[in-house]
Amino acid sequence: MTAPSDTAVRRSGRITRIPWFDGLQFFLLVGGLIYLAVAGASAFNYNWQWYRIPRLLYREVDGEFMLGPLIDGLFVTFELSAWALPLSIAVGLITALLRRSDSFAGRYLASGYLQVIRNTPILVQVYIFYFVVAPIFGLSPFWACILALSFHEGSFTAEIFRSGIESVPKGQWEASDSIGLTRYEKYRHIVLPQAVPLMLPPLTGQVVTLIKHSSILSAVAIFDLTTMALDLIAETFMAFEIWLTTGAIYIVVTGTLSIVVGLFEVRIRRRGAR
Amino acid sequence: MSNAEPMTRARPPARRRLKVTLLDAVLIVAAVAFVAYLVYRVNAYLVYHWDWGRLLQYFFYYDPDQDQWVANLLIEGLLITARTSLWAMVFASIFGLVMGLCRVSHVALFRMIARGYVEFVRNMPPVPFLFILFFFVGNQLLKPLELTELAQAAPPYVQDVIVLLFGELNLLRNFSAAVIALALYEGAYITEIVRAGLLSIERGQWEAGDSLGLSRTSQLRYVILPQAVQRIAPPLANQFIQLIKDSALVSLISIQELTFMGNEIAVSTTRFFETWLIVAAMYFGVCYGLARLFARMERRMNRGRM
């Protein structure tokens, strides 16, 4: 066991080790790119108005602290994602189970749903939910968006559940068959305890995808962070400042989540290796 | 298990046979009930009058002046979608190949650049990403190039070729900015595909190259890439389908592709239901068809290898 892991560490060590000099070059390069962007903007007389940005994040009126429109938008983004996450997990789980079921109707329904979602753009799905499904069932725009997002992400979670369940070795299924477990007992005691740890990191990664995809909802009337940015640009004409601020907010949120997911993944993999 | 025990309880090998279970019955009843409820809501509650015929003219219409059938908005939009996707795929493949090679480079700086690029795109939502790049690329990088003026100064037959390849001359800058923005977005995913393909080649191949005295470039050029290309091709084809779907997003930056046209038609005719269902069906046809085609090509490729 020691020999292969030793070489693996050495090999990966060579790939991930970062000499400080390259780090310096990298930061100089990024700095140069930012400088070029700023210089290019001032070249065609762009009037930078960064001082107006903090007001869009928070305000203090008579000593009272108030959130600005961009942060309000961020909370709507969180709200949409928070509703869509459990729903997409439910959709994905049902789809994955139906695909593995004995029922031909279940298999057709599940694969039909997956094909339709996978072969149409998410933007068109959002329009369909907003302009077609919502009026038919009398849904509010907010719920139409959540459903669009849930059904879209559900196709990804279905895939996560499928690969998790299928990664359980065949011998485990046969062993549980041979001791006469029912289907429920088989999933409950043998398959899921082994599959769930494998599913957890990609499922948490879905949160990042959800927040990213929720920006597409700005195409319809929903007041998430991207919509707020678009509205503010229309009002103030500060396209560069507002887009860069919005981008930075998204990067901070999703980057933090990505790092957490990465740590989680390493931990689960280490526990699995033990 | 002793041999004396009768094997009557052993189940026959699982065979796919059409068998109706309780779940089937429940699902079929639920699906039928759902469709019935849907029809009831549309016809009785909304009293919606379907008018598919009116939308047919948006595929082709008869022009009495030219005395022939002319492609209308939906077909035009589909062609612009195809044009955008093809160009974006070309550039995305170039970005992806270069960045993928950087990703496995021995030089830490290159690895950091590629990693930074991939992580940036992965953590950035597509809509702000497209808008930011569209503004930066369109306003700063492409404006001084004066593509439109350049194209308008060209002789007419060159202009015809440009219109065929890139669309209307006065929209040239918007189109190229959108293509580059889309290509940079998809390029990050192709980077990871290229990286996975390169890393999937066994170490022995690199070492064999080493022992032949090949430089690292020659190893890549003659030993690794020819093998990696076969493993990269199938996921790359799937990424192309993904790109066609993501190209719908450039409708938000006013590129007049299929989704944009759908919006126009839906607003001008107020036939929202029919328009969006048709647009979705068109995307589905293209993407599903391509997916089947690519799957068949992959099967044939695998058979050829064996």
Coordinates of C-alpha atoms in Angstrom, one line a residue:
Chain A
M1 CA 0.0 0.0 0.0
T2 CA 2.8 2.4 0.8
A3 CA 4.7 2.2 -2.5
P4 CA 1.8 3.3 -4.9
S5 CA 0.4 5.9 -2.6
D6 CA 4.0 7.3 -2.2
T7 CA 4.4 7.7 -5.9
A8 CA 0.9 9.1 -6.2
V9 CA 1.7 11.8 -3.7
R10 CA 5.0 12.6 -5.4
R11 CA 3.3 12.8 -8.8
S12 CA 0.4 15.0 -7.6
G13 CA 2.9 17.0 -5.5
R14 CA 4.7 17.9 -8.6
I15 CA 1.5 19.1 -10.3
T16 CA 0.1 21.1 -7.4
R17 CA 3.3 22.7 -5.9
I18 CA 3.5 26.4 -6.8
P19 CA 6.9 28.1 -6.7
W20 CA 6.6 31.6 -5.4
F21 CA 8.2 33.1 -8.5
D22 CA 5.4 31.7 -10.7
G23 CA 2.9 33.0 -8.2
L24 CA 4.4 36.5 -8.5
Q25 CA 4.3 36.3 -12.3
F26 CA 0.7 35.2 -12.1
F27 CA -0.3 38.1 -10.0
L28 CA 1.6 40.5 -12.2
L29 CA -0.3 39.1 -15.2
V30 CA -3.7 39.5 -13.5
G31 CA -2.8 43.0 -12.4
G32 CA -1.7 43.8 -15.9
L33 CA -5.0 42.6 -17.3
I34 CA -7.0 44.7 -14.8
Y35 CA -4.8 47.7 -15.6
L36 CA -5.4 47.3 -19.3
A37 CA -9.2 47.1 -18.8
V38 CA -9.1 50.3 -16.7
A39 CA -6.8 52.1 -19.0
G40 CA -8.9 51.0 -22.0
A41 CA -12.0 52.3 -20.4
S42 CA -10.5 55.7 -19.6
A43 CA -9.1 55.8 -23.2
F44 CA -12.7 56.3 -24.5
N45 CA -13.4 58.8 -21.7
Y46 CA -15.3 56.4 -19.4
N47 CA -16.3 58.3 -16.3
W48 CA -15.6 55.9 -13.4
Q49 CA -17.9 56.5 -10.5
W50 CA -16.9 53.9 -8.0
Y51 CA -18.0 56.2 -5.1
R52 CA -21.6 55.5 -6.0
I53 CA -21.3 51.7 -5.6
P54 CA -21.3 51.4 -1.8
R55 CA -24.8 53.0 -1.8
L56 CA -26.0 50.1 -3.9
L57 CA -24.8 47.7 -1.3
Y58 CA -25.9 49.4 2.0
R59 CA -27.1 52.8 3.2
E60 CA -27.3 54.5 6.5
V61 CA -30.3 56.7 6.9
D62 CA -30.6 58.6 10.2
G63 CA -28.2 56.1 11.8
E64 CA -30.4 53.3 10.6
F65 CA -28.7 50.5 8.6
M66 CA -30.4 49.6 5.3
L67 CA -29.5 47.1 2.6
G68 CA -29.0 48.3 -0.9
P69 CA -30.7 46.9 -4.0
L70 CA -27.8 44.6 -4.9
I71 CA -27.8 42.9 -1.5
D72 CA -31.6 42.6 -1.7
G73 CA -31.2 40.9 -5.1
L74 CA -28.6 38.6 -3.6
F75 CA -31.2 37.5 -1.0
V76 CA -33.7 36.8 -3.7
T77 CA -31.1 34.7 -5.4
F78 CA -30.6 32.8 -2.2
E79 CA -34.3 32.4 -1.6
L80 CA -34.8 31.0 -5.1
S81 CA -31.9 28.6 -4.7
A82 CA -33.1 27.5 -1.2
W83 CA -36.5 26.5 -2.5
A84 CA -35.2 24.9 -5.7
L85 CA -32.6 22.8 -4.0
P86 CA -34.9 20.4 -2.0
L87 CA -37.3 20.3 -5.0
S88 CA -34.6 19.4 -7.5
I89 CA -33.3 16.7 -5.1
A90 CA -36.9 15.3 -4.9
V91 CA -37.3 15.4 -8.7
G92 CA -33.9 13.8 -9.2
L93 CA -34.5 11.1 -6.6
I94 CA -37.9 10.2 -8.0
T95 CA -36.5 10.1 -11.6
A96 CA -33.5 8.0 -10.6
L97 CA -35.8 5.5 -8.7
L98 CA -38.3 5.3 -11.6
R99 CA -35.5 4.6 -14.0
R100 CA -34.4 1.7 -12.0
S101 CA -37.9 0.4 -11.3
D102 CA -39.7 -2.6 -12.8
S103 CA -42.4 -0.4 -14.2
F104 CA -42.2 0.3 -17.9
A105 CA -44.4 3.4 -17.5
G106 CA -42.0 4.7 -14.8
R107 CA -39.0 4.1 -17.0
Y108 CA -40.6 5.9 -20.0
L109 CA -41.7 8.8 -18.0
A110 CA -38.3 9.3 -16.4
S111 CA -36.3 9.0 -19.6
G112 CA -38.8 11.2 -21.5
Y113 CA -38.4 13.9 -18.8
L114 CA -34.6 13.6 -18.9
Q115 CA -34.5 13.8 -22.8
V116 CA -36.7 16.8 -22.9
I117 CA -34.7 18.7 -20.2
R118 CA -31.3 17.7 -21.6
N119 CA -32.1 18.7 -25.2
T120 CA -33.6 22.1 -24.7
P121 CA -31.9 25.3 -23.4
I122 CA -32.5 26.3 -19.8
L123 CA -33.6 29.8 -21.0
V124 CA -36.3 28.3 -23.2
Q125 CA -37.4 26.1 -20.2
V126 CA -37.7 29.2 -18.1
Y127 CA -39.8 30.9 -20.8
I128 CA -42.0 27.8 -21.0
F129 CA -42.6 27.8 -17.3
Y130 CA -43.1 31.5 -17.1
F131 CA -45.3 32.0 -20.2
V132 CA -47.0 28.6 -20.6
V133 CA -47.1 26.6 -17.3
A134 CA -47.6 29.6 -15.0
P135 CA -50.8 30.9 -16.6
I136 CA -52.2 27.4 -17.1
F137 CA -51.9 26.5 -13.4
G138 CA -52.2 30.0 -12.1
L139 CA -48.7 30.0 -10.6
S140 CA -47.0 33.2 -9.4
P141 CA -43.9 34.3 -11.4
F142 CA -41.7 33.4 -8.3
W143 CA -43.0 29.8 -8.2
A144 CA -42.8 29.4 -12.0
C145 CA -39.1 30.3 -11.7
I146 CA -38.5 28.0 -8.8
L147 CA -40.2 25.1 -10.7
A148 CA -38.2 25.8 -13.9
L149 CA -35.0 25.8 -11.9
S150 CA -36.0 22.6 -10.0
F151 CA -37.0 20.6 -13.0
H152 CA -33.8 21.7 -14.8
E153 CA -31.5 20.9 -11.9
G154 CA -33.5 17.7 -11.3
S155 CA -32.0 16.2 -14.4
F156 CA -28.5 16.7 -13.0
T157 CA -29.4 15.3 -9.5
A158 CA -31.0 12.3 -11.2
E159 CA -27.7 11.6 -12.8
I160 CA -25.9 12.0 -9.5
F161 CA -28.3 9.6 -7.8
R162 CA -27.9 7.1 -10.7
S163 CA -24.1 7.1 -10.7
G164 CA -24.1 6.9 -6.9
I165 CA -26.4 3.9 -6.8
E166 CA -24.6 2.2 -9.7
S167 CA -21.2 2.7 -8.1
V168 CA -22.2 0.1 -5.4
P169 CA -20.4 -3.1 -6.5
K170 CA -22.5 -5.8 -8.1
G171 CA -21.4 -8.2 -5.4
Q172 CA -23.2 -6.1 -2.8
W173 CA -26.5 -6.4 -4.6
E174 CA -26.0 -10.1 -5.1
A175 CA -25.0 -10.6 -1.5
S176 CA -28.2 -8.8 -0.3
D177 CA -30.3 -10.8 -2.7
S178 CA -28.7 -14.0 -1.5
I179 CA -29.6 -13.3 2.2
G180 CA -33.1 -12.7 1.0
L181 CA -33.5 -9.0 1.7
T182 CA -36.5 -7.3 0.3
R183 CA -36.0 -4.4 -2.1
Y184 CA -36.6 -1.8 0.6
E185 CA -34.2 -3.5 3.0
K186 CA -31.6 -3.8 0.3
Y187 CA -31.7 -0.1 -0.5
R188 CA -32.0 0.9 3.2
H189 CA -29.2 -1.2 4.7
I190 CA -26.9 -2.2 1.9
V191 CA -27.0 0.2 -1.1
L192 CA -27.8 3.6 0.2
P193 CA -25.3 3.6 3.1
Q194 CA -22.6 3.0 0.6
A195 CA -24.0 5.3 -2.2
V196 CA -24.9 8.4 -0.1
P197 CA -21.4 9.3 0.9
L198 CA -20.4 9.3 -2.8
M199 CA -23.5 11.4 -3.7
L200 CA -23.0 14.1 -1.1
P201 CA -20.1 16.1 -2.6
P202 CA -21.7 16.4 -6.1
L203 CA -25.1 17.2 -4.4
T204 CA -23.6 20.1 -2.4
G205 CA -21.9 21.2 -5.7
Q206 CA -25.4 21.5 -7.1
V207 CA -25.8 24.5 -4.8
V208 CA -23.2 26.4 -6.8
T209 CA -24.8 25.3 -10.1
L210 CA -28.2 26.5 -8.8
I211 CA -26.9 29.9 -7.8
K212 CA -25.3 30.2 -11.2
H213 CA -28.3 29.2 -13.1
S214 CA -30.6 31.4 -11.1
S215 CA -29.0 34.3 -12.9
I216 CA -30.8 33.1 -16.1
L217 CA -34.1 33.9 -14.4
S218 CA -33.3 37.6 -14.9
A219 CA -34.7 37.1 -18.4
V220 CA -38.2 37.1 -16.9
A221 CA -39.6 39.4 -14.2
I222 CA -37.9 38.1 -11.0
F223 CA -35.8 40.4 -8.9
D224 CA -32.6 38.4 -8.3
L225 CA -29.1 39.8 -8.2
T226 CA -28.6 39.9 -12.0
T227 CA -32.0 41.6 -12.6
M228 CA -31.1 44.2 -10.0
A229 CA -27.8 44.8 -11.8
L230 CA -29.5 45.2 -15.2
D231 CA -32.1 47.6 -13.7
L232 CA -29.4 49.7 -11.9
I233 CA -27.4 49.9 -15.1
A234 CA -30.4 51.1 -17.0
E235 CA -30.9 53.8 -14.3
T236 CA -27.4 54.9 -13.7
F237 CA -25.4 54.0 -16.9
M238 CA -22.5 52.7 -14.7
A239 CA -22.2 49.4 -16.7
F240 CA -18.7 48.6 -15.8
E241 CA -18.8 49.3 -12.1
I242 CA -22.1 47.5 -11.5
W243 CA -21.2 44.5 -13.6
L244 CA -17.8 44.1 -11.9
T245 CA -19.4 44.5 -8.5
T246 CA -22.1 42.0 -9.3
G247 CA -19.5 39.6 -10.7
A248 CA -17.4 40.0 -7.6
I249 CA -20.5 39.2 -5.3
Y250 CA -21.2 36.1 -7.3
I251 CA -17.6 35.0 -7.3
V252 CA -17.3 35.5 -3.5
V253 CA -20.5 33.5 -2.9
T254 CA -19.9 30.6 -5.3
G255 CA -16.2 30.6 -4.8
T256 CA -16.6 30.2 -1.0
L257 CA -19.2 27.4 -1.6
S258 CA -16.9 25.7 -4.1
I259 CA -14.0 25.7 -1.6
V260 CA -16.4 24.2 1.1
V261 CA -17.5 21.5 -1.4
G262 CA -13.9 20.8 -2.2
L263 CA -12.9 20.3 1.5
F264 CA -16.0 18.2 2.0
E265 CA -15.1 16.0 -1.0
V266 CA -11.5 15.5 0.3
R267 CA -12.8 14.5 3.7
I268 CA -15.3 12.0 2.4
R269 CA -12.7 10.5 0.1
R270 CA -10.2 10.2 2.9
R271 CA -12.8 8.5 5.1
G272 CA -13.7 6.1 2.2
A273 CA -10.0 5.2 1.8
R274 CA -9.6 4.3 5.4
Chain B
M1 CA -26.3 -24.0 0.4
S2 CA -26.4 -27.8 0.3
N3 CA -27.0 -29.6 -2.9
A4 CA -30.0 -31.5 -1.5
E5 CA -32.0 -28.3 -1.1
P6 CA -34.4 -27.9 -3.9
M7 CA -33.7 -24.9 -6.1
T8 CA -37.4 -24.0 -6.6
R9 CA -37.0 -20.5 -5.1
A10 CA -34.2 -19.5 -7.4
R11 CA -35.5 -16.8 -9.6
P12 CA -35.1 -17.1 -13.4
P13 CA -32.5 -14.6 -14.8
A14 CA -34.0 -11.1 -15.0
R15 CA -35.5 -10.6 -18.5
R16 CA -37.0 -7.5 -19.9
R17 CA -40.5 -8.5 -20.4
L18 CA -43.5 -6.2 -20.6
K19 CA -45.2 -6.7 -17.3
V20 CA -47.7 -4.4 -15.8
T21 CA -47.1 -3.7 -12.1
L22 CA -49.1 -1.7 -9.6
L23 CA -46.7 1.2 -10.1
D24 CA -47.5 1.2 -13.8
A25 CA -51.2 1.4 -13.2
V26 CA -50.7 4.2 -10.7
L27 CA -48.4 6.2 -13.0
I28 CA -50.6 5.8 -16.0
V29 CA -53.7 6.9 -14.1
A30 CA -51.7 9.8 -12.7
A31 CA -50.4 10.8 -16.2
V32 CA -53.8 10.6 -17.8
A33 CA -55.4 12.6 -15.0
F34 CA -52.7 15.2 -15.3
V35 CA -53.2 15.6 -19.0
A36 CA -56.9 15.7 -18.6
Y37 CA -56.5 18.4 -15.9
L38 CA -54.2 20.3 -18.3
V39 CA -56.7 20.2 -21.1
Y40 CA -59.4 21.3 -18.8
R41 CA -57.4 24.3 -17.5
V42 CA -56.5 25.4 -21.0
N43 CA -59.8 24.9 -22.7
A44 CA -62.3 25.5 -20.0
Y45 CA -60.6 27.8 -17.5
L46 CA -58.4 29.9 -19.8
V47 CA -60.6 29.3 -22.9
Y48 CA -57.4 29.4 -25.0
H49 CA -57.9 29.0 -28.7
W50 CA -55.0 27.2 -30.2
D51 CA -53.9 28.7 -33.5
W52 CA -50.9 26.7 -34.8
G53 CA -51.6 27.7 -38.4
R54 CA -50.7 31.3 -37.8
L55 CA -47.2 30.4 -36.7
L56 CA -46.5 28.3 -39.7
Q57 CA -45.9 31.5 -41.7
Y58 CA -43.0 32.2 -39.4
F59 CA -41.1 29.2 -40.8
F60 CA -41.6 30.1 -44.5
Y61 CA -43.9 32.6 -46.2
Y62 CA -44.9 33.1 -49.8
D63 CA -43.5 36.4 -51.2
P64 CA -45.6 37.4 -54.2
D65 CA -43.0 40.0 -55.3
Q66 CA -40.3 37.4 -55.7
D67 CA -42.8 34.7 -56.6
Q68 CA -41.2 32.2 -54.3
W69 CA -41.2 30.9 -50.7
V70 CA -38.9 32.8 -48.3
A71 CA -37.5 31.7 -45.0
N72 CA -39.0 33.6 -42.1
L73 CA -37.9 34.5 -38.6
L74 CA -37.9 31.0 -37.1
I75 CA -35.7 29.5 -39.8
E76 CA -33.5 32.6 -39.9
G77 CA -33.1 32.4 -36.1
L78 CA -32.2 28.7 -36.4
L79 CA -29.5 29.6 -39.0
I80 CA -28.1 32.3 -36.7
T81 CA -28.1 29.9 -33.8
A82 CA -26.2 27.4 -36.0
R83 CA -23.7 30.1 -37.1
T84 CA -23.2 31.4 -33.6
S85 CA -22.7 27.9 -32.2
L86 CA -20.3 26.8 -35.0
W87 CA -18.0 29.8 -34.6
A88 CA -18.2 29.7 -30.8
M89 CA -17.3 26.0 -31.0
V90 CA -14.2 26.7 -33.2
F91 CA -12.9 29.4 -30.8
A92 CA -13.9 27.4 -27.7
S93 CA -11.9 24.4 -29.0
I94 CA -8.9 26.6 -29.5
F95 CA -9.1 28.2 -26.0
G96 CA -9.8 24.7 -24.5
L97 CA -6.9 23.1 -26.3
V98 CA -4.4 25.8 -25.3
M99 CA -5.7 26.0 -21.8
G100 CA -5.8 22.2 -21.4
L101 CA -2.2 22.0 -22.4
C102 CA -1.4 24.7 -19.9
R103 CA -3.3 22.8 -17.3
V104 CA -0.9 19.8 -17.5
S105 CA 2.2 22.0 -18.2
H106 CA 5.4 21.7 -16.2
V107 CA 5.5 25.5 -15.8
A108 CA 3.6 26.5 -12.7
L109 CA 2.7 29.9 -14.2
F110 CA 0.8 28.3 -17.1
R111 CA -1.0 25.9 -14.7
M112 CA -2.0 28.9 -12.6
I113 CA -3.3 30.8 -15.6
A114 CA -5.4 27.8 -16.8
R115 CA -6.6 27.0 -13.3
G116 CA -7.6 30.6 -12.7
Y117 CA -9.5 30.7 -16.0
V118 CA -11.4 27.5 -15.3
E119 CA -12.3 28.4 -11.7
F120 CA -13.4 31.9 -12.8
V121 CA -15.8 30.6 -15.4
R122 CA -17.0 27.8 -13.1
N123 CA -17.9 30.1 -10.3
M124 CA -19.4 32.9 -12.5
P125 CA -23.0 32.7 -13.5
P126 CA -23.4 32.7 -17.3
V127 CA -25.5 35.8 -17.6
P128 CA -23.2 38.3 -15.8
F129 CA -20.3 36.6 -17.5
L130 CA -21.7 37.1 -21.0
F131 CA -22.7 40.7 -20.2
I132 CA -19.3 41.6 -18.7
L133 CA -17.4 40.0 -21.6
F134 CA -19.8 41.5 -24.2
F135 CA -19.1 45.0 -22.8
F136 CA -15.4 44.5 -22.5
V137 CA -14.8 42.7 -25.7
G138 CA -17.3 44.6 -27.7
N139 CA -16.4 48.1 -26.4
Q140 CA -12.7 47.9 -25.8
L141 CA -11.1 45.1 -27.9
L142 CA -13.3 45.2 -31.0
K143 CA -14.2 48.8 -31.3
P144 CA -10.8 50.0 -32.4
L145 CA -10.7 47.2 -35.0
E146 CA -13.6 48.8 -36.8
L147 CA -14.8 45.5 -38.2
T148 CA -17.9 46.9 -39.9
E149 CA -16.0 49.7 -41.6
L150 CA -13.4 47.1 -42.7
A151 CA -16.0 44.8 -44.1
Q152 CA -17.9 47.6 -45.9
A153 CA -14.7 48.7 -47.6
A154 CA -14.2 45.2 -49.0
P155 CA -15.3 44.3 -52.6
P156 CA -18.9 43.0 -53.0
Y157 CA -18.0 39.4 -53.4
V158 CA -16.0 39.4 -50.2
Q159 CA -18.9 41.1 -48.5
D160 CA -21.2 38.3 -49.7
V161 CA -18.9 35.7 -48.1
I162 CA -18.7 37.7 -44.9
V163 CA -22.5 37.9 -44.7
L164 CA -22.8 34.2 -45.4
L165 CA -20.3 33.4 -42.6
F166 CA -20.9 36.0 -40.0
G167 CA -24.3 37.7 -40.8
E168 CA -25.2 41.3 -41.4
L169 CA -22.3 43.7 -41.8
N170 CA -23.6 46.3 -39.4
L171 CA -24.0 43.7 -36.6
L172 CA -20.5 42.3 -37.1
R173 CA -19.1 43.7 -33.9
N174 CA -22.0 42.5 -31.8
F175 CA -21.8 39.1 -33.4
S176 CA -18.1 38.6 -32.8
A177 CA -18.3 39.9 -29.3
A178 CA -21.1 37.4 -28.5
V179 CA -19.2 34.6 -30.2
I180 CA -16.0 35.3 -28.2
A181 CA -17.9 35.7 -24.9
L182 CA -19.7 32.3 -25.5
A183 CA -16.5 30.7 -26.6
L184 CA -14.6 31.8 -23.5
Y185 CA -17.5 30.4 -21.4
E186 CA -17.5 27.0 -23.0
G187 CA -13.7 27.0 -23.4
A188 CA -13.4 26.4 -19.7
Y189 CA -15.4 23.2 -19.9
I190 CA -13.4 22.1 -22.9
T191 CA -10.2 22.8 -21.0
E192 CA -11.2 20.3 -18.4
I193 CA -12.1 17.8 -21.2
V194 CA -8.7 18.2 -22.8
R195 CA -7.0 17.9 -19.4
A196 CA -8.9 14.7 -18.6
G197 CA -8.0 13.3 -22.0
L198 CA -4.3 14.1 -21.6
L199 CA -4.2 12.7 -18.1
S200 CA -6.0 9.5 -19.2
I201 CA -3.0 8.6 -21.3
E202 CA -0.9 6.1 -19.4
R203 CA 2.4 7.3 -17.9
G204 CA 4.2 4.6 -19.8
Q205 CA 3.5 6.5 -23.0
W206 CA 5.3 9.6 -21.7
E207 CA 8.1 7.5 -20.4
A208 CA 8.5 5.8 -23.7
G209 CA 8.7 9.2 -25.3
D210 CA 11.3 10.2 -22.8
S211 CA 13.4 7.0 -23.4
L212 CA 13.3 7.7 -27.2
G213 CA 14.8 11.1 -26.4
L214 CA 11.8 13.1 -27.6
S215 CA 11.4 16.6 -26.2
R216 CA 8.2 17.3 -24.2
T217 CA 6.7 19.1 -27.2
S218 CA 7.5 16.2 -29.5
Q219 CA 6.1 13.7 -26.9
L220 CA 2.8 15.7 -26.9
R221 CA 2.8 16.2 -30.6
Y222 CA 3.6 12.6 -31.8
V223 CA 2.7 10.3 -28.8
I224 CA 0.2 11.8 -26.5
L225 CA -2.2 14.0 -28.5
P226 CA -2.9 11.5 -31.3
Q227 CA -4.1 9.1 -28.6
A228 CA -5.8 11.7 -26.4
V229 CA -7.8 13.0 -29.4
Q230 CA -9.8 9.7 -29.6
R231 CA -10.7 10.0 -25.9
I232 CA -11.5 13.8 -26.1
A233 CA -13.8 13.5 -29.2
P234 CA -16.9 12.0 -27.5
P235 CA -17.1 14.5 -24.6
L236 CA -16.2 17.3 -27.0
A237 CA -19.2 16.4 -29.2
N238 CA -21.5 16.5 -26.1
Q239 CA -20.0 19.9 -25.2
F240 CA -21.1 21.1 -28.7
I241 CA -24.7 20.2 -27.9
Q242 CA -24.3 22.0 -24.5
L243 CA -23.0 25.0 -26.5
I244 CA -26.0 25.0 -28.8
K245 CA -28.2 25.2 -25.7
D246 CA -26.1 27.8 -24.1
S247 CA -26.2 29.9 -27.2
A248 CA -29.8 30.7 -26.3
L249 CA -28.3 33.0 -23.7
V250 CA -26.8 35.4 -26.3
S251 CA -30.4 36.3 -27.1
L252 CA -30.1 38.4 -23.9
I253 CA -27.4 40.5 -25.5
S254 CA -29.6 41.0 -28.6
I255 CA -28.1 38.5 -31.0
Q256 CA -31.1 37.6 -33.2
E257 CA -30.9 33.8 -32.9
L258 CA -33.8 31.4 -32.3
T259 CA -34.7 32.3 -28.8
F260 CA -34.6 36.0 -29.6
M261 CA -36.9 35.4 -32.6
G262 CA -39.2 33.4 -30.4
N263 CA -39.5 36.3 -28.1
E264 CA -40.2 38.7 -31.0
I265 CA -42.9 36.4 -32.4
A266 CA -44.5 35.7 -29.0
V267 CA -44.8 39.4 -28.2
S268 CA -46.0 40.5 -31.7
T269 CA -48.6 37.7 -32.1
T270 CA -49.3 37.2 -28.4
R271 CA -49.4 33.5 -29.2
F272 CA -47.1 32.7 -26.2
F273 CA -48.1 29.0 -25.8
E274 CA -47.6 28.0 -29.4
T275 CA -44.4 30.0 -30.0
W276 CA -42.5 28.7 -27.0
L277 CA -43.6 25.1 -27.6
I278 CA -42.4 25.4 -31.2
V279 CA -39.1 27.0 -30.3
A280 CA -38.5 24.3 -27.6
A281 CA -39.4 21.6 -30.2
M282 CA -36.9 23.0 -32.7
Y283 CA -34.1 23.0 -30.1
F284 CA -35.1 19.5 -29.0
G285 CA -35.0 18.3 -32.6
V286 CA -31.6 19.7 -33.2
C287 CA -30.0 18.6 -29.9
Y288 CA -31.6 15.2 -29.8
G289 CA -30.7 14.5 -33.4
L290 CA -27.1 15.5 -32.8
A291 CA -27.0 13.4 -29.6
R292 CA -28.2 10.3 -31.5
L293 CA -25.8 11.0 -34.4
F294 CA -22.8 11.5 -32.0
A295 CA -23.7 8.3 -30.1
R296 CA -23.8 6.3 -33.3
M297 CA -20.4 7.8 -34.4
E298 CA -18.9 6.9 -31.1
R299 CA -20.2 3.3 -31.3
R300 CA -18.7 3.0 -34.8
M301 CA -15.4 4.5 -33.6
N302 CA -15.2 2.0 -30.7
R303 CA -16.0 -0.9 -33.0
G304 CA -13.3 0.2 -35.4
R305 CA -10.8 0.2 -32.6
M306 CA -11.6 -3.3 -31.6

